[in-house]
Coordinates of C-alpha atoms in Angstrom, one line a residue:
M1 CA 6.4 4.5 -42.8
R2 CA 8.6 4.3 -45.8
K3 CA 11.2 1.6 -45.0
I4 CA 10.6 -1.0 -42.4
V5 CA 12.1 -4.2 -40.8
I6 CA 9.7 -7.0 -39.7
T7 CA 11.0 -9.8 -37.6
G8 CA 8.9 -13.0 -37.4
A9 CA 7.8 -12.3 -40.9
T10 CA 7.1 -15.9 -41.8
G11 CA 4.5 -16.3 -39.1
F12 CA 0.8 -15.9 -39.1
I13 CA 0.7 -12.2 -38.4
G14 CA 3.9 -11.4 -40.3
Q15 CA 2.7 -12.8 -43.6
H16 CA -0.5 -10.8 -43.4
L17 CA 1.4 -7.7 -42.5
I18 CA 3.6 -8.0 -45.5
Q19 CA 0.6 -8.6 -47.8
K20 CA -0.9 -5.4 -46.6
L21 CA 2.2 -3.2 -46.8
Y22 CA 4.3 -4.4 -49.7
K23 CA 2.5 -2.3 -52.3
E24 CA 2.6 0.8 -50.1
L25 CA 6.2 1.0 -48.9
E26 CA 9.5 1.6 -50.5
S27 CA 11.3 -1.3 -48.8
I28 CA 10.4 -4.1 -46.4
F29 CA 13.2 -6.2 -44.8
A30 CA 11.3 -9.3 -43.9
V31 CA 13.2 -11.5 -41.4
G32 CA 12.1 -15.1 -40.8
R33 CA 13.6 -18.5 -40.1
T34 CA 12.6 -20.3 -43.3
W35 CA 11.0 -18.8 -46.4
R36 CA 8.8 -21.0 -48.5
K37 CA 7.7 -18.1 -50.6
K38 CA 9.9 -16.6 -53.3
S39 CA 10.6 -12.9 -53.5
T40 CA 8.6 -12.8 -56.7
D41 CA 5.5 -13.7 -54.7
F42 CA 5.7 -10.2 -53.3
S43 CA 7.7 -7.6 -55.3
N44 CA 11.2 -6.3 -55.6
N45 CA 10.8 -4.1 -52.6
V46 CA 10.4 -7.0 -50.2
H47 CA 13.8 -8.3 -49.1
L48 CA 13.5 -11.8 -47.6
I49 CA 16.1 -12.5 -45.0
S50 CA 16.5 -16.1 -43.6
L51 CA 17.8 -15.8 -40.1
D52 CA 17.2 -17.7 -36.9
S53 CA 15.7 -15.4 -34.3
K54 CA 18.6 -16.2 -31.9
K55 CA 20.9 -14.5 -34.3
I56 CA 18.9 -11.3 -34.5
H57 CA 22.0 -9.4 -33.4
C58 CA 23.5 -10.1 -36.8
L59 CA 20.9 -8.0 -38.6
P60 CA 23.0 -4.8 -38.8
D61 CA 25.7 -6.9 -40.6
I62 CA 23.1 -8.3 -43.1
I63 CA 21.1 -5.1 -43.9
E64 CA 23.3 -2.4 -45.3
D65 CA 20.6 0.3 -45.4
R66 CA 20.8 2.8 -42.6
D67 CA 17.8 4.9 -43.7
I68 CA 15.1 2.7 -42.1
D69 CA 12.3 4.4 -40.2
T70 CA 10.4 1.6 -38.4
F71 CA 11.3 -1.7 -36.8
I72 CA 8.3 -4.0 -36.1
H73 CA 9.2 -6.9 -33.8
L74 CA 6.9 -9.9 -34.1
A75 CA 9.3 -12.8 -33.6
W76 CA 8.3 -14.8 -30.6
D77 CA 8.6 -18.6 -30.1
G78 CA 6.2 -20.7 -28.0
V79 CA 3.0 -18.9 -28.6
S80 CA 0.7 -21.9 -28.1
G81 CA 0.5 -25.2 -26.2
N82 CA 2.9 -26.1 -23.4
D83 CA 5.6 -23.9 -24.9
K84 CA 3.7 -20.9 -23.5
K85 CA 4.6 -21.9 -20.0
D86 CA 8.2 -23.0 -20.7
Y87 CA 10.3 -20.3 -19.0
R88 CA 13.4 -21.1 -21.0
I89 CA 11.7 -20.4 -24.3
Q90 CA 9.9 -17.3 -22.9
L91 CA 12.9 -15.8 -21.3
S92 CA 14.9 -16.3 -24.5
N93 CA 12.2 -14.4 -26.3
C94 CA 12.5 -11.6 -23.8
L95 CA 16.3 -11.4 -24.4
L96 CA 15.8 -11.3 -28.2
A97 CA 13.2 -8.6 -28.0
C98 CA 15.7 -6.4 -26.1
E99 CA 18.4 -7.2 -28.6
A100 CA 16.0 -6.2 -31.4
V101 CA 15.8 -2.6 -29.9
E102 CA 19.6 -2.4 -30.1
C103 CA 19.5 -3.6 -33.7
A104 CA 16.9 -1.0 -34.5
K105 CA 19.3 1.7 -33.2
Q106 CA 22.2 0.4 -35.3
L107 CA 20.0 0.4 -38.4
G108 CA 19.1 4.0 -37.9
C109 CA 15.4 3.3 -37.1
K110 CA 13.4 6.1 -35.5
R111 CA 10.6 4.0 -34.2
F112 CA 10.3 0.5 -32.7
V113 CA 6.9 -1.3 -32.6
F114 CA 6.6 -4.2 -30.2
V115 CA 3.8 -6.6 -30.8
G116 CA 2.7 -7.9 -27.4
S117 CA -0.4 -9.7 -26.1
V118 CA -3.5 -9.2 -24.0
D119 CA -1.9 -11.7 -21.6
E120 CA 0.4 -8.9 -20.4
Y121 CA -2.5 -7.4 -18.5
E122 CA -2.9 -10.5 -16.3
F123 CA 0.2 -9.7 -14.3
N124 CA 0.5 -5.9 -14.3
T125 CA 0.3 -5.5 -10.5
L126 CA 2.5 -4.4 -7.7
P127 CA 5.1 -6.9 -6.4
D128 CA 4.0 -6.8 -2.8
Q129 CA 0.4 -7.7 -3.5
P130 CA -0.9 -11.3 -2.9
F131 CA 0.4 -13.7 -5.6
I132 CA -2.3 -14.4 -8.2
N133 CA -2.8 -18.1 -9.2
S134 CA -1.1 -18.8 -12.4
S135 CA -2.9 -19.5 -15.7
H136 CA -1.6 -21.4 -18.7
S137 CA -0.3 -18.2 -20.3
K138 CA 1.1 -16.5 -17.1
I139 CA 4.8 -17.1 -18.0
Y140 CA 4.2 -16.1 -21.6
G141 CA 2.4 -12.9 -20.5
V142 CA 5.0 -12.0 -17.9
S143 CA 7.8 -12.4 -20.5
K144 CA 6.0 -10.2 -23.0
L145 CA 5.5 -7.6 -20.3
A146 CA 9.2 -7.8 -19.2
A147 CA 10.4 -7.5 -22.9
E148 CA 8.2 -4.5 -23.4
T149 CA 9.2 -2.7 -20.2
I150 CA 13.0 -3.3 -20.7
G151 CA 12.5 -2.4 -24.4
K152 CA 11.1 1.0 -23.5
I153 CA 14.0 1.7 -21.2
L154 CA 16.5 0.7 -23.9
A155 CA 14.6 2.8 -26.5
K156 CA 14.7 5.8 -24.2
E157 CA 18.4 5.4 -23.7
N158 CA 19.0 5.1 -27.4
D159 CA 16.7 7.9 -28.4
I160 CA 14.2 5.7 -30.3
E161 CA 10.4 6.0 -30.1
Y162 CA 8.8 2.8 -28.8
V163 CA 5.1 1.8 -29.1
S164 CA 3.4 -1.4 -28.3
A165 CA 0.4 -3.2 -29.8
L166 CA -1.2 -5.6 -27.3
L167 CA -3.3 -8.0 -29.3
A168 CA -6.4 -9.8 -28.2
L169 CA -6.6 -13.4 -29.2
T170 CA -6.2 -13.3 -33.0
Y171 CA -7.8 -15.8 -35.4
G172 CA -8.1 -16.1 -39.1
E173 CA -6.6 -17.6 -42.3
G174 CA -3.1 -18.8 -41.6
N175 CA -3.6 -19.5 -37.9
S176 CA -3.6 -23.3 -37.8
T177 CA -3.6 -23.7 -34.0
N178 CA -6.6 -24.9 -32.0
I179 CA -7.7 -21.5 -30.7
L180 CA -11.3 -21.1 -29.9
P181 CA -12.8 -20.2 -33.3
N182 CA -10.8 -23.0 -35.0
A183 CA -11.8 -25.5 -32.3
I184 CA -15.5 -24.7 -32.7
I185 CA -15.3 -24.9 -36.5
R186 CA -13.4 -28.2 -36.5
N187 CA -15.8 -29.8 -33.9
S188 CA -18.8 -28.5 -35.9
L189 CA -17.4 -30.0 -39.1
A190 CA -16.9 -33.3 -37.3
N191 CA -20.2 -33.0 -35.5
S192 CA -18.4 -33.6 -32.2
P193 CA -19.5 -32.3 -28.8
M194 CA -17.3 -29.6 -27.2
K195 CA -16.2 -29.4 -23.6
L196 CA -15.9 -25.9 -22.4
I197 CA -15.4 -23.7 -19.3
K198 CA -18.5 -22.2 -17.7
G199 CA -17.8 -19.0 -19.7
E200 CA -19.2 -16.5 -17.3
K201 CA -16.2 -14.1 -17.6
Y202 CA -15.6 -11.5 -20.3
F203 CA -13.6 -12.4 -23.4
D204 CA -12.4 -10.9 -26.6
L205 CA -10.9 -12.0 -29.9
I206 CA -10.1 -10.3 -33.1
Y207 CA -9.9 -11.2 -36.8
I208 CA -6.4 -11.0 -38.4
Q209 CA -7.4 -8.0 -40.5
E210 CA -8.2 -6.1 -37.3
A211 CA -4.8 -7.1 -35.8
I212 CA -3.0 -5.9 -38.9
E213 CA -4.8 -2.6 -39.2
G214 CA -4.3 -2.0 -35.4
I215 CA -0.5 -2.6 -35.7
C216 CA -0.3 -0.3 -38.6
A217 CA -2.3 2.4 -36.9
I218 CA 0.0 2.2 -33.8
A219 CA 3.1 2.2 -35.9
E220 CA 2.0 5.4 -37.7
K221 CA 0.2 7.3 -35.0
G222 CA 0.8 5.7 -31.6
K223 CA 2.3 8.0 -29.0
D224 CA 5.9 7.3 -27.9
K225 CA 6.3 4.8 -25.0
E226 CA 2.5 4.1 -25.0
S227 CA 0.9 0.6 -25.1
Y228 CA -2.3 0.0 -26.9
Y229 CA -4.9 -2.8 -26.5
V230 CA -5.9 -4.0 -30.0
G231 CA -9.4 -5.4 -29.4
H232 CA -13.0 -4.4 -29.2
I233 CA -14.5 -1.6 -27.2
E234 CA -17.7 -3.6 -26.6
I235 CA -17.1 -7.2 -25.5
D236 CA -19.2 -10.2 -24.6
K237 CA -18.7 -13.0 -22.1
F238 CA -17.0 -16.2 -23.2
A239 CA -20.2 -18.3 -23.4
G240 CA -21.9 -15.5 -25.5
T241 CA -19.0 -15.4 -27.9
V242 CA -19.1 -19.2 -28.4
R243 CA -22.8 -19.1 -29.1
K244 CA -22.3 -16.3 -31.6
I245 CA -19.7 -18.2 -33.5
C246 CA -21.9 -21.3 -33.6
K247 CA -24.8 -19.2 -34.9
V248 CA -22.6 -17.8 -37.7
I249 CA -21.6 -21.3 -39.0
D250 CA -25.0 -22.8 -38.2
S251 CA -23.5 -25.3 -35.8
K252 CA -25.7 -27.6 -33.7
I253 CA -23.0 -29.3 -31.7
D254 CA -23.4 -30.0 -28.0
L255 CA -21.7 -27.2 -26.1
Q256 CA -20.8 -28.6 -22.7
F257 CA -20.3 -25.4 -20.7
G258 CA -19.0 -26.1 -17.2
A259 CA -17.0 -29.2 -18.2
Y260 CA -14.1 -27.2 -17.0
N261 CA -14.0 -24.5 -14.3
D262 CA -13.4 -20.9 -15.2
I263 CA -10.0 -19.4 -14.3
D264 CA -10.1 -18.2 -10.7
T265 CA -8.4 -14.9 -11.6
P266 CA -9.5 -14.1 -15.1
L267 CA -8.2 -11.0 -17.0
D268 CA -10.1 -8.0 -15.8
Y269 CA -11.2 -6.2 -19.0
S270 CA -12.6 -3.3 -17.0
K271 CA -9.1 -2.2 -16.2
I272 CA -8.1 -2.0 -19.9
D273 CA -8.5 1.3 -21.7
R274 CA -10.2 -0.2 -24.7
R275 CA -10.9 3.2 -26.3
K276 CA -7.2 4.4 -26.2
L277 CA -6.4 3.0 -29.7
L278 CA -9.4 4.9 -31.2
R279 CA -8.6 8.0 -29.3
D280 CA -4.9 8.3 -30.2
T281 CA -4.9 6.7 -33.7
G282 CA -8.4 6.9 -35.0
Y283 CA -8.6 3.2 -35.6
E284 CA -11.3 0.9 -34.1
C285 CA -11.5 -2.9 -34.5
N286 CA -14.7 -3.2 -36.6
V287 CA -14.7 -6.3 -38.8
P288 CA -18.0 -8.1 -38.2
L289 CA -17.6 -11.4 -36.4
E290 CA -19.7 -13.0 -39.1
E291 CA -17.2 -12.0 -41.8
G292 CA -14.1 -13.2 -39.9
I293 CA -15.6 -16.5 -38.8
R294 CA -17.0 -17.3 -42.3
N295 CA -13.6 -16.6 -43.9
T296 CA -11.9 -18.7 -41.3
K297 CA -14.3 -21.6 -41.8
L298 CA -13.7 -21.6 -45.6
W299 CA -10.0 -21.6 -45.1
I300 CA -10.1 -24.5 -42.6
M301 CA -12.4 -26.5 -45.0
D302 CA -9.9 -25.9 -47.9
I303 CA -7.0 -27.1 -45.7
E304 CA -8.9 -30.2 -44.6
R305 CA -9.8 -31.0 -48.3
S306 CA -6.2 -30.7 -49.3
L307 CA -5.1 -33.2 -46.7
K308 CA -7.5 -35.9 -47.9

Protein backbone atom coordinates (compact mmCIF):
# COMPACT_ATOMS: atom_id res chain seq x y z
CA MET A 1 0.00 0.00 0.00
CA ARG A 2 1.13 3.50 -0.87
CA LYS A 3 -2.01 5.65 -1.03
CA ILE A 4 -5.25 4.62 0.65
CA VAL A 5 -8.77 5.77 1.44
CA ILE A 6 -10.27 4.86 4.84
CA THR A 7 -13.97 5.39 5.48
CA GLY A 8 -15.24 5.37 9.06
CA ALA A 9 -11.88 6.86 9.97
CA THR A 10 -13.16 8.68 13.07
CA GLY A 11 -14.33 5.43 14.66
CA PHE A 12 -12.64 3.10 17.12
CA ILE A 13 -10.88 0.95 14.53
CA GLY A 14 -10.34 3.78 12.04
CA GLN A 15 -8.40 5.92 14.50
CA HIS A 16 -6.08 3.05 15.42
CA LEU A 17 -5.58 2.17 11.75
CA ILE A 18 -4.47 5.71 10.94
CA GLN A 19 -2.11 5.76 13.92
CA LYS A 20 -0.42 2.64 12.59
CA LEU A 21 -0.19 3.64 8.94
CA TYR A 22 0.34 7.39 8.74
CA LYS A 23 4.12 7.15 9.14
CA GLU A 24 4.39 4.36 6.57
CA LEU A 25 2.30 5.56 3.63
CA GLU A 26 2.54 8.37 1.12
CA SER A 27 -1.09 9.50 1.52
CA ILE A 28 -4.12 8.60 3.61
CA PHE A 29 -7.52 10.07 2.73
CA ALA A 30 -9.35 9.67 6.03
CA VAL A 31 -13.12 10.00 5.71
CA GLY A 32 -15.30 10.56 8.78
CA ARG A 33 -18.37 12.44 9.91
CA THR A 34 -16.78 14.84 12.38
CA TRP A 35 -13.11 15.35 13.08
CA ARG A 36 -12.11 16.42 16.58
CA LYS A 37 -8.44 15.99 15.81
CA LYS A 38 -6.49 18.46 13.71
CA SER A 39 -4.46 17.37 10.71
CA THR A 40 -1.35 18.39 12.66
CA ASP A 41 -2.10 15.59 15.13
CA PHE A 42 -1.05 13.21 12.38
CA SER A 43 1.10 14.58 9.57
CA ASN A 44 0.76 16.33 6.23
CA ASN A 45 0.14 13.05 4.42
CA VAL A 46 -3.15 12.46 6.29
CA HIS A 47 -6.00 14.29 4.55
CA LEU A 48 -9.02 14.59 6.84
CA ILE A 49 -12.32 14.62 4.97
CA SER A 50 -15.53 15.45 6.85
CA LEU A 51 -18.37 13.69 5.08
CA ASP A 52 -21.60 12.03 6.18
CA SER A 53 -21.47 8.36 5.21
CA LYS A 54 -24.73 8.76 3.28
CA LYS A 55 -22.85 11.03 0.87
CA ILE A 56 -20.07 8.58 0.16
CA HIS A 57 -20.89 8.80 -3.54
CA CYS A 58 -19.46 12.35 -3.44
CA LEU A 59 -15.93 11.13 -2.65
CA PRO A 60 -14.70 11.09 -6.26
CA ASP A 61 -15.65 14.78 -6.49
CA ILE A 62 -13.75 15.60 -3.28
CA ILE A 63 -10.59 13.55 -3.81
CA GLU A 64 -8.73 14.64 -6.94
CA ASP A 65 -6.04 11.96 -6.78
CA ARG A 66 -6.61 9.04 -9.16
CA ASP A 67 -3.50 7.12 -8.21
CA ILE A 68 -4.87 5.45 -5.06
CA ASP A 69 -4.18 1.75 -4.65
CA THR A 70 -6.37 0.65 -1.72
CA PHE A 71 -9.84 1.55 -0.40
CA ILE A 72 -10.55 0.33 3.16
CA HIS A 73 -14.24 0.46 4.06
CA LEU A 74 -14.91 0.67 7.81
CA ALA A 75 -17.91 3.00 7.85
CA TRP A 76 -20.91 1.24 9.42
CA ASP A 77 -23.61 2.71 11.65
CA GLY A 78 -25.39 0.80 14.39
CA VAL A 79 -22.63 -1.49 15.63
CA SER A 80 -23.97 -1.83 19.18
CA GLY A 81 -27.17 -1.83 21.21
CA ASN A 82 -30.62 -1.94 19.62
CA ASP A 83 -29.31 -0.34 16.41
CA LYS A 84 -27.74 -3.70 15.52
CA LYS A 85 -31.24 -5.09 14.92
CA ASP A 86 -32.69 -2.00 13.22
CA TYR A 87 -33.15 -3.17 9.62
CA ARG A 88 -33.39 0.38 8.26
CA ILE A 89 -29.96 1.30 9.63
CA GLN A 90 -28.38 -1.99 8.59
CA LEU A 91 -29.81 -2.02 5.06
CA SER A 92 -28.63 1.57 4.62
CA ASN A 93 -25.15 0.40 5.62
CA CYS A 94 -25.32 -2.33 3.00
CA LEU A 95 -26.21 0.17 0.28
CA LEU A 96 -23.34 2.48 1.30
CA ALA A 97 -20.86 -0.39 1.26
CA CYS A 98 -21.87 -1.16 -2.32
CA GLU A 99 -21.58 2.52 -3.32
CA ALA A 100 -18.09 2.51 -1.77
CA VAL A 101 -16.98 -0.13 -4.30
CA GLU A 102 -18.13 2.09 -7.14
CA CYS A 103 -16.28 5.03 -5.56
CA ALA A 104 -13.13 2.93 -5.37
CA LYS A 105 -13.38 2.26 -9.10
CA GLN A 106 -13.78 5.96 -9.89
CA LEU A 107 -10.77 6.78 -7.71
CA GLY A 108 -8.63 4.31 -9.61
CA CYS A 109 -8.20 1.93 -6.66
CA LYS A 110 -6.86 -1.51 -7.45
CA ARG A 111 -8.00 -3.17 -4.24
CA PHE A 112 -11.03 -2.89 -1.94
CA VAL A 113 -10.88 -4.05 1.69
CA PHE A 114 -14.20 -4.70 3.42
CA VAL A 115 -14.12 -4.88 7.20
CA GLY A 116 -16.87 -7.24 8.23
CA SER A 117 -17.76 -9.18 11.36
CA VAL A 118 -17.72 -12.66 12.83
CA ASP A 119 -21.52 -12.25 12.98
CA GLU A 120 -21.61 -12.95 9.24
CA TYR A 121 -20.89 -16.61 9.94
CA GLU A 122 -24.11 -16.97 11.88
CA PHE A 123 -26.32 -16.87 8.80
CA ASN A 124 -24.11 -18.35 6.09
CA THR A 125 -26.49 -21.19 5.20
CA LEU A 126 -28.68 -22.40 2.34
CA PRO A 127 -32.05 -20.62 1.95
CA ASP A 128 -34.16 -23.80 2.02
CA GLN A 129 -32.79 -25.02 5.36
CA PRO A 130 -34.88 -24.58 8.53
CA PHE A 131 -34.88 -21.00 9.77
CA ILE A 132 -32.45 -20.42 12.63
CA ASN A 133 -33.72 -18.48 15.64
CA SER A 134 -32.53 -14.93 15.47
CA SER A 135 -29.95 -13.48 17.85
CA HIS A 136 -29.52 -9.83 18.78
CA SER A 137 -26.93 -9.43 15.99
CA LYS A 138 -28.69 -11.41 13.24
CA ILE A 139 -29.85 -8.45 11.12
CA TYR A 140 -26.45 -6.78 11.55
CA GLY A 141 -24.64 -9.94 10.48
CA VAL A 142 -26.91 -10.61 7.51
CA SER A 143 -26.45 -7.02 6.31
CA LYS A 144 -22.68 -7.32 6.58
CA LEU A 145 -22.80 -10.58 4.63
CA ALA A 146 -25.06 -9.07 1.96
CA ALA A 147 -22.78 -6.05 1.62
CA GLU A 148 -19.76 -8.29 1.25
CA THR A 149 -21.39 -10.63 -1.28
CA ILE A 150 -22.78 -7.84 -3.49
CA GLY A 151 -19.50 -5.96 -3.10
CA LYS A 152 -17.53 -8.89 -4.50
CA ILE A 153 -19.85 -9.05 -7.50
CA LEU A 154 -19.46 -5.33 -8.14
CA ALA A 155 -15.70 -5.56 -7.70
CA LYS A 156 -15.54 -8.38 -10.22
CA GLU A 157 -17.56 -6.37 -12.72
CA ASN A 158 -15.32 -3.33 -12.18
CA ASP A 159 -12.05 -5.28 -12.30
CA ILE A 160 -11.07 -4.47 -8.68
CA GLU A 161 -9.60 -6.90 -6.18
CA TYR A 162 -11.85 -7.39 -3.12
CA VAL A 163 -10.82 -8.91 0.19
CA SER A 164 -12.67 -9.11 3.50
CA ALA A 165 -11.54 -8.99 7.12
CA LEU A 166 -14.15 -10.57 9.40
CA LEU A 167 -13.32 -9.38 12.89
CA ALA A 168 -13.99 -11.23 16.11
CA LEU A 169 -15.35 -9.08 18.95
CA THR A 170 -12.78 -6.29 19.20
CA TYR A 171 -11.94 -4.50 22.44
CA GLY A 172 -9.32 -2.03 23.59
CA GLU A 173 -8.58 1.64 24.13
CA GLY A 174 -11.15 3.76 22.32
CA ASN A 175 -14.04 1.28 22.45
CA SER A 176 -16.37 2.84 25.00
CA THR A 177 -19.27 0.41 24.50
CA ASN A 178 -20.23 -2.12 27.14
CA ILE A 179 -18.73 -5.14 25.38
CA LEU A 180 -17.67 -8.05 27.56
CA PRO A 181 -14.16 -6.94 28.69
CA ASN A 182 -15.40 -3.41 29.42
CA ALA A 183 -18.40 -4.69 31.37
CA ILE A 184 -16.22 -6.99 33.49
CA ILE A 185 -13.72 -4.21 34.19
CA ARG A 186 -16.41 -1.66 35.09
CA ASN A 187 -18.28 -4.10 37.33
CA SER A 188 -15.01 -5.03 39.03
CA LEU A 189 -14.13 -1.39 39.67
CA ALA A 190 -17.59 -0.89 41.18
CA ASN A 191 -17.42 -4.26 42.99
CA SER A 192 -20.80 -5.19 41.48
CA PRO A 193 -22.00 -8.73 40.74
CA MET A 194 -22.37 -9.62 37.08
CA LYS A 195 -25.25 -11.54 35.52
CA LEU A 196 -24.07 -13.74 32.65
CA ILE A 197 -25.17 -16.49 30.29
CA LYS A 198 -24.19 -20.06 31.16
CA GLY A 199 -21.17 -19.63 28.93
CA GLU A 200 -20.87 -23.23 27.77
CA LYS A 201 -20.28 -22.36 24.11
CA TYR A 202 -17.05 -21.28 22.43
CA PHE A 203 -16.24 -17.61 22.18
CA ASP A 204 -13.48 -15.37 20.84
CA LEU A 205 -12.40 -11.77 21.20
CA ILE A 206 -9.39 -9.81 19.96
CA TYR A 207 -7.45 -6.78 21.14
CA ILE A 208 -7.49 -3.72 18.87
CA GLN A 209 -3.84 -4.21 17.92
CA GLU A 210 -4.68 -7.68 16.60
CA ALA A 211 -7.57 -6.29 14.56
CA ILE A 212 -5.38 -3.60 13.00
CA GLU A 213 -2.54 -5.97 12.17
CA GLY A 214 -5.03 -8.44 10.71
CA ILE A 215 -6.66 -5.81 8.48
CA CYS A 216 -3.27 -4.64 7.22
CA ALA A 217 -2.11 -8.20 6.53
CA ILE A 218 -5.28 -8.88 4.53
CA ALA A 219 -4.98 -5.58 2.64
CA GLU A 220 -1.40 -6.41 1.67
CA LYS A 221 -1.47 -10.16 1.13
CA GLY A 222 -5.04 -11.44 1.15
CA LYS A 223 -6.15 -13.32 -1.96
CA ASP A 224 -8.69 -11.68 -4.26
CA LYS A 225 -12.36 -12.38 -3.39
CA GLU A 226 -11.37 -14.23 -0.20
CA SER A 227 -12.74 -13.57 3.30
CA TYR A 228 -10.56 -13.99 6.37
CA TYR A 229 -11.56 -14.52 9.98
CA VAL A 230 -9.47 -12.24 12.18
CA GLY A 231 -9.43 -14.07 15.49
CA HIS A 232 -7.56 -16.71 17.42
CA ILE A 233 -6.73 -20.19 16.22
CA GLU A 234 -7.11 -21.62 19.73
CA ILE A 235 -10.25 -20.44 21.53
CA ASP A 236 -11.92 -21.01 24.88
CA LYS A 237 -15.53 -21.20 25.99
CA PHE A 238 -17.30 -18.03 27.10
CA ALA A 239 -17.16 -18.86 30.81
CA GLY A 240 -13.47 -19.67 30.58
CA THR A 241 -12.76 -16.37 28.84
CA VAL A 242 -14.63 -14.45 31.55
CA ARG A 243 -12.65 -16.17 34.29
CA LYS A 244 -9.36 -15.42 32.52
CA ILE A 245 -10.24 -11.72 32.27
CA CYS A 246 -11.14 -11.64 35.96
CA LYS A 247 -7.84 -13.31 36.84
CA VAL A 248 -5.86 -10.72 34.86
CA ILE A 249 -7.44 -7.81 36.73
CA ASP A 250 -7.56 -9.69 40.03
CA SER A 251 -11.34 -9.35 40.20
CA LYS A 252 -13.33 -11.01 42.95
CA ILE A 253 -16.80 -10.03 41.81
CA ASP A 254 -19.68 -12.50 41.91
CA LEU A 255 -19.98 -14.06 38.45
CA GLN A 256 -23.59 -15.20 38.13
CA PHE A 257 -23.31 -17.70 35.27
CA GLY A 258 -26.69 -18.98 34.14
CA ALA A 259 -28.62 -15.82 35.01
CA TYR A 260 -29.42 -15.80 31.28
CA ASN A 261 -29.66 -18.73 28.91
CA ASP A 262 -27.09 -19.38 26.21
CA ILE A 263 -28.21 -18.65 22.65
CA ASP A 264 -30.01 -21.69 21.22
CA THR A 265 -28.04 -21.53 17.97
CA PRO A 266 -24.60 -20.08 18.78
CA LEU A 267 -21.96 -19.37 16.19
CA ASP A 268 -20.23 -22.62 15.27
CA TYR A 269 -16.51 -21.85 15.42
CA SER A 270 -15.68 -25.35 14.17
CA LYS A 271 -16.92 -24.30 10.73
CA ILE A 272 -14.60 -21.27 10.58
CA ASP A 273 -11.21 -21.74 8.93
CA ARG A 274 -9.29 -20.07 11.74
CA ARG A 275 -5.89 -20.82 10.18
CA LYS A 276 -6.64 -19.23 6.81
CA LEU A 277 -5.31 -15.79 7.80
CA LEU A 278 -2.00 -17.27 8.92
CA ARG A 279 -1.78 -19.56 5.91
CA ASP A 280 -2.35 -16.84 3.29
CA THR A 281 -0.81 -13.76 4.91
CA GLY A 282 1.58 -15.04 7.57
CA TYR A 283 -0.21 -13.11 10.34
CA GLU A 284 -1.62 -14.70 13.48
CA CYS A 285 -3.45 -12.90 16.32
CA ASN A 286 -0.97 -13.28 19.16
CA VAL A 287 -1.28 -10.39 21.62
CA PRO A 288 -1.48 -11.96 25.11
CA LEU A 289 -4.89 -11.52 26.74
CA GLU A 290 -3.10 -10.17 29.82
CA GLU A 291 -1.59 -7.29 27.84
CA GLY A 292 -4.79 -6.30 26.09
CA ILE A 293 -6.96 -6.45 29.22
CA ARG A 294 -4.49 -4.52 31.38
CA ASN A 295 -4.16 -1.78 28.75
CA THR A 296 -7.93 -1.58 28.46
CA LYS A 297 -8.40 -1.39 32.23
CA LEU A 298 -5.90 1.49 32.50
CA TRP A 299 -7.72 3.34 29.71
CA ILE A 300 -11.14 2.86 31.36
CA MET A 301 -9.77 4.02 34.71
CA ASP A 302 -8.34 7.15 33.08
CA ILE A 303 -11.68 7.89 31.44
CA GLU A 304 -13.60 7.45 34.68
CA ARG A 305 -11.15 9.70 36.57
CA SER A 306 -11.55 12.41 33.95
CA LEU A 307 -15.33 12.32 34.39
CA LYS A 308 -15.20 12.89 38.15
